[in-house]
Amino acid sequence: MGLLTPTAALSKVTEITPQMLKEMGIDAILLDVDNTLAPPIEQTPYEGVQEWIDTIKKSGFAVVICSNNFHKRILPFSSSVGLDCVAMSFKPFPFGFNRAKKKLHEKPKAVVVVGDQIYTDVLGANLAGMQSILLEPRSEEKGFTIWLRRKMEIKIRKRLYGQKKQNRG
Ligand SMILES: [Mg+2]
């Protein structure tokens, strides 16, 4: 419940369908990169991600990348998959989301934030009055702050995804 609960929880970004987004009333998507579209550091997206982006764009949704990572990581990735981007977005604070919304040609009616972290992507979306789709992290991550955030996520993920996946992420 509350600020740490996403609108929906799925495993992979490629499970999000145009039909599902239409049912959620969504017309714009703000996409996380690391562990959502590609492994951290790597420029090559996960399997099927490029095709998914193309399908979503063709279906008429506005899509902007919104990442907390640095420009030098996010800019080349975004241009390689054909998307506009905001780097250093400081999720869960609203600055990056606001910058991303300005990049959309039309004012969005309803925005969904898609990402793998509860304390940045989901919390940020809820603070900004946006919907959110939480995904499961797909690659190993290093560092203390991410370790701490993942530890804090365990209980919430257990409730969202059920018992069998509690050891993942
Ligand atoms: Mg991420």
PDB file of C-alpha atoms and ligand atoms in Angstrom:
ATOM      1  CA  MET A   1       0.000   0.000   0.000  1.00  0.00           C
ATOM      2  CA  GLY A   2       0.940   3.641  -0.136  1.00  0.00           C
ATOM      3  CA  LEU A   3       3.998   5.239  -1.677  1.00  0.00           C
ATOM      4  CA  LEU A   4       5.996   2.037  -2.143  1.00  0.00           C
ATOM      5  CA  THR A   5       3.329   0.100  -4.040  1.00  0.00           C
ATOM      6  CA  PRO A   6       3.427   0.021  -7.850  1.00  0.00           C
ATOM      7  CA  THR A   7       0.313   0.063 -10.029  1.00  0.00           C
ATOM      8  CA  ALA A   8       1.442  -3.281 -11.488  1.00  0.00           C
ATOM      9  CA  ALA A   9       4.320  -5.731 -11.029  1.00  0.00           C
ATOM     10  CA  LEU A  10       5.783  -7.847 -13.835  1.00  0.00           C
ATOM     11  CA  SER A  11       8.989  -9.734 -14.450  1.00  0.00           C
ATOM     12  CA  LYS A  12      10.352  -8.228 -17.690  1.00  0.00           C
ATOM     13  CA  VAL A  13       9.740  -5.012 -19.627  1.00  0.00           C
ATOM     14  CA  THR A  14       8.824  -7.051 -22.712  1.00  0.00           C
ATOM     15  CA  GLU A  15       5.744  -8.373 -20.838  1.00  0.00           C
ATOM     16  CA  ILE A  16       4.169  -4.907 -21.004  1.00  0.00           C
ATOM     17  CA  THR A  17       1.689  -4.877 -23.900  1.00  0.00           C
ATOM     18  CA  PRO A  18       0.030  -1.946 -25.707  1.00  0.00           C
ATOM     19  CA  GLN A  19      -3.300  -3.476 -24.639  1.00  0.00           C
ATOM     20  CA  MET A  20      -2.287  -3.369 -20.965  1.00  0.00           C
ATOM     21  CA  LEU A  21      -1.151   0.256 -21.233  1.00  0.00           C
ATOM     22  CA  LYS A  22      -4.425   1.220 -22.929  1.00  0.00           C
ATOM     23  CA  GLU A  23      -6.381  -0.421 -20.125  1.00  0.00           C
ATOM     24  CA  MET A  24      -4.333   1.607 -17.617  1.00  0.00           C
ATOM     25  CA  GLY A  25      -5.259   4.770 -19.536  1.00  0.00           C
ATOM     26  CA  ILE A  26      -1.585   5.484 -20.275  1.00  0.00           C
ATOM     27  CA  ASP A  27      -0.311   7.648 -23.144  1.00  0.00           C
ATOM     28  CA  ALA A  28       3.312   8.241 -22.066  1.00  0.00           C
ATOM     29  CA  ILE A  29       6.034   5.991 -20.612  1.00  0.00           C
ATOM     30  CA  LEU A  30       9.144   7.004 -18.657  1.00  0.00           C
ATOM     31  CA  LEU A  31      11.642   4.158 -18.875  1.00  0.00           C
ATOM     32  CA  ASP A  32      14.467   3.241 -16.514  1.00  0.00           C
ATOM     33  CA  VAL A  33      17.603   1.776 -18.168  1.00  0.00           C
ATOM     34  CA  ASP A  34      19.855  -0.228 -15.810  1.00  0.00           C
ATOM     35  CA  ASN A  35      18.348  -3.623 -15.022  1.00  0.00           C
ATOM     36  CA  THR A  36      15.196  -2.629 -16.919  1.00  0.00           C
ATOM     37  CA  LEU A  37      16.313  -2.316 -20.564  1.00  0.00           C
ATOM     38  CA  ALA A  38      19.950  -3.419 -20.309  1.00  0.00           C
ATOM     39  CA  PRO A  39      22.490  -4.773 -17.830  1.00  0.00           C
ATOM     40  CA  PRO A  40      24.199  -1.936 -15.892  1.00  0.00           C
ATOM     41  CA  ILE A  41      27.204  -0.544 -17.844  1.00  0.00           C
ATOM     42  CA  GLU A  42      26.381  -2.535 -21.009  1.00  0.00           C
ATOM     43  CA  GLN A  43      25.102  -0.748 -24.113  1.00  0.00           C
ATOM     44  CA  THR A  44      23.337  -3.779 -25.596  1.00  0.00           C
ATOM     45  CA  PRO A  45      19.711  -4.159 -24.458  1.00  0.00           C
ATOM     46  CA  TYR A  46      18.277  -7.416 -23.136  1.00  0.00           C
ATOM     47  CA  GLU A  47      16.836  -9.799 -25.727  1.00  0.00           C
ATOM     48  CA  GLY A  48      13.621  -8.536 -27.308  1.00  0.00           C
ATOM     49  CA  VAL A  49      13.874  -5.039 -25.825  1.00  0.00           C
ATOM     50  CA  GLN A  50      14.560  -3.214 -29.108  1.00  0.00           C
ATOM     51  CA  GLU A  51      11.584  -4.935 -30.773  1.00  0.00           C
ATOM     52  CA  TRP A  52       9.429  -4.102 -27.738  1.00  0.00           C
ATOM     53  CA  ILE A  53      10.410  -0.397 -27.907  1.00  0.00           C
ATOM     54  CA  ASP A  54       9.582  -0.310 -31.635  1.00  0.00           C
ATOM     55  CA  THR A  55       6.187  -1.957 -31.052  1.00  0.00           C
ATOM     56  CA  ILE A  56       5.286   0.407 -28.205  1.00  0.00           C
ATOM     57  CA  LYS A  57       6.247   3.474 -30.260  1.00  0.00           C
ATOM     58  CA  LYS A  58       4.305   2.205 -33.290  1.00  0.00           C
ATOM     59  CA  SER A  59       1.283   1.723 -31.053  1.00  0.00           C
ATOM     60  CA  GLY A  60       1.270   5.476 -30.417  1.00  0.00           C
ATOM     61  CA  PHE A  61       2.757   5.770 -26.946  1.00  0.00           C
ATOM     62  CA  ALA A  62       5.242   8.551 -26.139  1.00  0.00           C
ATOM     63  CA  VAL A  63       8.401   7.047 -24.642  1.00  0.00           C
ATOM     64  CA  VAL A  64      11.283   8.842 -22.901  1.00  0.00           C
ATOM     65  CA  ILE A  65      14.175   7.284 -21.004  1.00  0.00           C
ATOM     66  CA  CYS A  66      14.570   8.620 -17.467  1.00  0.00           C
ATOM     67  CA  SER A  67      17.632   7.321 -15.620  1.00  0.00           C
ATOM     68  CA  ASN A  68      19.634   8.264 -12.548  1.00  0.00           C
ATOM     69  CA  ASN A  69      22.818   7.178 -14.301  1.00  0.00           C
ATOM     70  CA  PHE A  70      25.331   9.558 -15.922  1.00  0.00           C
ATOM     71  CA  HIS A  71      25.002  11.175 -19.368  1.00  0.00           C
ATOM     72  CA  LYS A  72      27.992   9.264 -20.736  1.00  0.00           C
ATOM     73  CA  ARG A  73      26.196   5.978 -19.999  1.00  0.00           C
ATOM     74  CA  ILE A  74      22.629   6.987 -20.907  1.00  0.00           C
ATOM     75  CA  LEU A  75      23.039   9.189 -24.023  1.00  0.00           C
ATOM     76  CA  PRO A  76      24.699   6.587 -26.286  1.00  0.00           C
ATOM     77  CA  PHE A  77      22.324   3.886 -25.095  1.00  0.00           C
ATOM     78  CA  SER A  78      19.237   6.032 -25.705  1.00  0.00           C
ATOM     79  CA  SER A  79      20.279   7.057 -29.196  1.00  0.00           C
ATOM     80  CA  SER A  80      21.138   3.450 -30.079  1.00  0.00           C
ATOM     81  CA  VAL A  81      17.607   2.289 -29.183  1.00  0.00           C
ATOM     82  CA  GLY A  82      16.020   5.388 -30.773  1.00  0.00           C
ATOM     83  CA  LEU A  83      14.691   7.199 -27.716  1.00  0.00           C
ATOM     84  CA  ASP A  84      15.008  10.652 -26.189  1.00  0.00           C
ATOM     85  CA  CYS A  85      16.391  10.700 -22.646  1.00  0.00           C
ATOM     86  CA  VAL A  86      16.930  12.430 -19.347  1.00  0.00           C
ATOM     87  CA  ALA A  87      20.076  11.342 -17.471  1.00  0.00           C
ATOM     88  CA  MET A  88      20.961  12.193 -13.843  1.00  0.00           C
ATOM     89  CA  SER A  89      17.252  12.374 -13.075  1.00  0.00           C
ATOM     90  CA  PHE A  90      17.581  12.008  -9.278  1.00  0.00           C
ATOM     91  CA  LYS A  91      14.648   9.619  -8.884  1.00  0.00           C
ATOM     92  CA  PRO A  92      12.697   9.470  -6.541  1.00  0.00           C
ATOM     93  CA  PHE A  93      12.738  13.285  -6.669  1.00  0.00           C
ATOM     94  CA  PRO A  94      10.462  14.796  -9.348  1.00  0.00           C
ATOM     95  CA  PHE A  95      13.049  16.899 -11.270  1.00  0.00           C
ATOM     96  CA  GLY A  96      13.940  14.268 -13.853  1.00  0.00           C
ATOM     97  CA  PHE A  97      10.345  13.208 -14.431  1.00  0.00           C
ATOM     98  CA  ASN A  98       9.407  16.861 -15.030  1.00  0.00           C
ATOM     99  CA  ARG A  99      12.288  17.272 -17.492  1.00  0.00           C
ATOM    100  CA  ALA A 100      11.205  14.071 -19.260  1.00  0.00           C
ATOM    101  CA  LYS A 101       7.582  15.246 -19.508  1.00  0.00           C
ATOM    102  CA  LYS A 102       8.775  18.455 -21.206  1.00  0.00           C
ATOM    103  CA  LYS A 103      10.360  16.308 -23.933  1.00  0.00           C
ATOM    104  CA  LEU A 104       6.970  14.880 -24.889  1.00  0.00           C
ATOM    105  CA  HIS A 105       5.366  16.624 -27.847  1.00  0.00           C
ATOM    106  CA  GLU A 106       1.908  16.647 -26.337  1.00  0.00           C
ATOM    107  CA  LYS A 107       0.953  17.046 -22.715  1.00  0.00           C
ATOM    108  CA  PRO A 108       0.443  13.505 -21.426  1.00  0.00           C
ATOM    109  CA  LYS A 109      -2.879  12.575 -19.839  1.00  0.00           C
ATOM    110  CA  ALA A 110      -1.433   9.709 -17.877  1.00  0.00           C
ATOM    111  CA  VAL A 111       2.206   8.715 -17.416  1.00  0.00           C
ATOM    112  CA  VAL A 112       3.592   5.386 -16.256  1.00  0.00           C
ATOM    113  CA  VAL A 113       7.104   4.976 -14.839  1.00  0.00           C
ATOM    114  CA  VAL A 114       8.670   1.595 -15.640  1.00  0.00           C
ATOM    115  CA  GLY A 115      11.662   0.390 -13.622  1.00  0.00           C
ATOM    116  CA  ASP A 116      13.201  -2.238 -11.358  1.00  0.00           C
ATOM    117  CA  GLN A 117      13.616  -0.280  -8.108  1.00  0.00           C
ATOM    118  CA  ILE A 118      10.942   0.409  -5.507  1.00  0.00           C
ATOM    119  CA  TYR A 119      12.843   3.229  -3.759  1.00  0.00           C
ATOM    120  CA  THR A 120      13.595   5.182  -6.938  1.00  0.00           C
ATOM    121  CA  ASP A 121      11.179   4.241  -9.757  1.00  0.00           C
ATOM    122  CA  VAL A 122       8.018   3.341  -7.798  1.00  0.00           C
ATOM    123  CA  LEU A 123       8.412   5.859  -4.958  1.00  0.00           C
ATOM    124  CA  GLY A 124       9.223   8.599  -7.487  1.00  0.00           C
ATOM    125  CA  ALA A 125       6.179   7.771  -9.607  1.00  0.00           C
ATOM    126  CA  ASN A 126       3.869   7.810  -6.606  1.00  0.00           C
ATOM    127  CA  LEU A 127       5.300  11.121  -5.339  1.00  0.00           C
ATOM    128  CA  ALA A 128       4.757  12.616  -8.816  1.00  0.00           C
ATOM    129  CA  GLY A 129       1.191  11.297  -9.113  1.00  0.00           C
ATOM    130  CA  MET A 130       2.129   8.902 -11.901  1.00  0.00           C
ATOM    131  CA  GLN A 131       1.384   5.224 -12.331  1.00  0.00           C
ATOM    132  CA  SER A 132       4.209   2.676 -12.125  1.00  0.00           C
ATOM    133  CA  ILE A 133       5.130  -0.797 -13.314  1.00  0.00           C
ATOM    134  CA  LEU A 134       7.739  -2.555 -11.184  1.00  0.00           C
ATOM    135  CA  LEU A 135       9.989  -5.143 -12.835  1.00  0.00           C
ATOM    136  CA  GLU A 136      12.369  -7.696 -11.400  1.00  0.00           C
ATOM    137  CA  PRO A 137      16.064  -6.751 -11.527  1.00  0.00           C
ATOM    138  CA  ARG A 138      17.763  -8.916 -14.139  1.00  0.00           C
ATOM    139  CA  SER A 139      21.502  -8.558 -13.514  1.00  0.00           C
ATOM    140  CA  GLU A 140      23.926  -8.630 -10.601  1.00  0.00           C
ATOM    141  CA  GLU A 141      24.625  -5.266  -9.016  1.00  0.00           C
ATOM    142  CA  LYS A 142      27.500  -4.043  -6.878  1.00  0.00           C
ATOM    143  CA  GLY A 143      27.750  -1.332  -4.248  1.00  0.00           C
ATOM    144  CA  PHE A 144      26.433  -0.581  -0.772  1.00  0.00           C
ATOM    145  CA  THR A 145      23.504   1.706  -1.605  1.00  0.00           C
ATOM    146  CA  ILE A 146      21.977  -0.730  -4.085  1.00  0.00           C
ATOM    147  CA  TRP A 147      22.510  -3.598  -1.619  1.00  0.00           C
ATOM    148  CA  LEU A 148      20.656  -1.603   1.041  1.00  0.00           C
ATOM    149  CA  ARG A 149      17.784  -0.666  -1.288  1.00  0.00           C
ATOM    150  CA  ARG A 150      17.400  -4.285  -2.421  1.00  0.00           C
ATOM    151  CA  LYS A 151      17.302  -5.415   1.223  1.00  0.00           C
ATOM    152  CA  MET A 152      14.545  -2.904   1.926  1.00  0.00           C
ATOM    153  CA  GLU A 153      12.637  -4.153  -1.125  1.00  0.00           C
ATOM    154  CA  ILE A 154      12.444  -7.813  -0.055  1.00  0.00           C
ATOM    155  CA  LYS A 155       9.227  -7.627   2.023  1.00  0.00           C
ATOM    156  CA  ILE A 156       7.396  -5.559  -0.560  1.00  0.00           C
ATOM    157  CA  ARG A 157       8.453  -7.820  -3.439  1.00  0.00           C
ATOM    158  CA  LYS A 158       7.386 -10.871  -1.453  1.00  0.00           C
ATOM    159  CA  ARG A 159       3.901  -9.415  -1.202  1.00  0.00           C
ATOM    160  CA  LEU A 160       3.789  -8.376  -4.878  1.00  0.00           C
ATOM    161  CA  TYR A 161       5.341 -11.425  -6.502  1.00  0.00           C
ATOM    162  CA  GLY A 162       4.605 -14.158  -3.954  1.00  0.00           C
ATOM    163  CA  GLN A 163       6.762 -16.500  -1.904  1.00  0.00           C
ATOM    164  CA  LYS A 164       8.615 -18.291  -4.705  1.00  0.00           C
ATOM    165  CA  LYS A 165      10.518 -15.236  -5.882  1.00  0.00           C
ATOM    166  CA  GLN A 166      11.561 -13.842  -2.499  1.00  0.00           C
ATOM    167  CA  ASN A 167      15.213 -14.759  -2.972  1.00  0.00           C
ATOM    168  CA  ARG A 168      15.558 -12.996  -6.295  1.00  0.00           C
ATOM    169  CA  GLY A 169      16.916  -9.473  -6.448  1.00  0.00           C
TER     170      GLY A 169
HETATM  171 MG    MG B   1      17.226   0.334 -12.696  1.00  0.00          MG
END
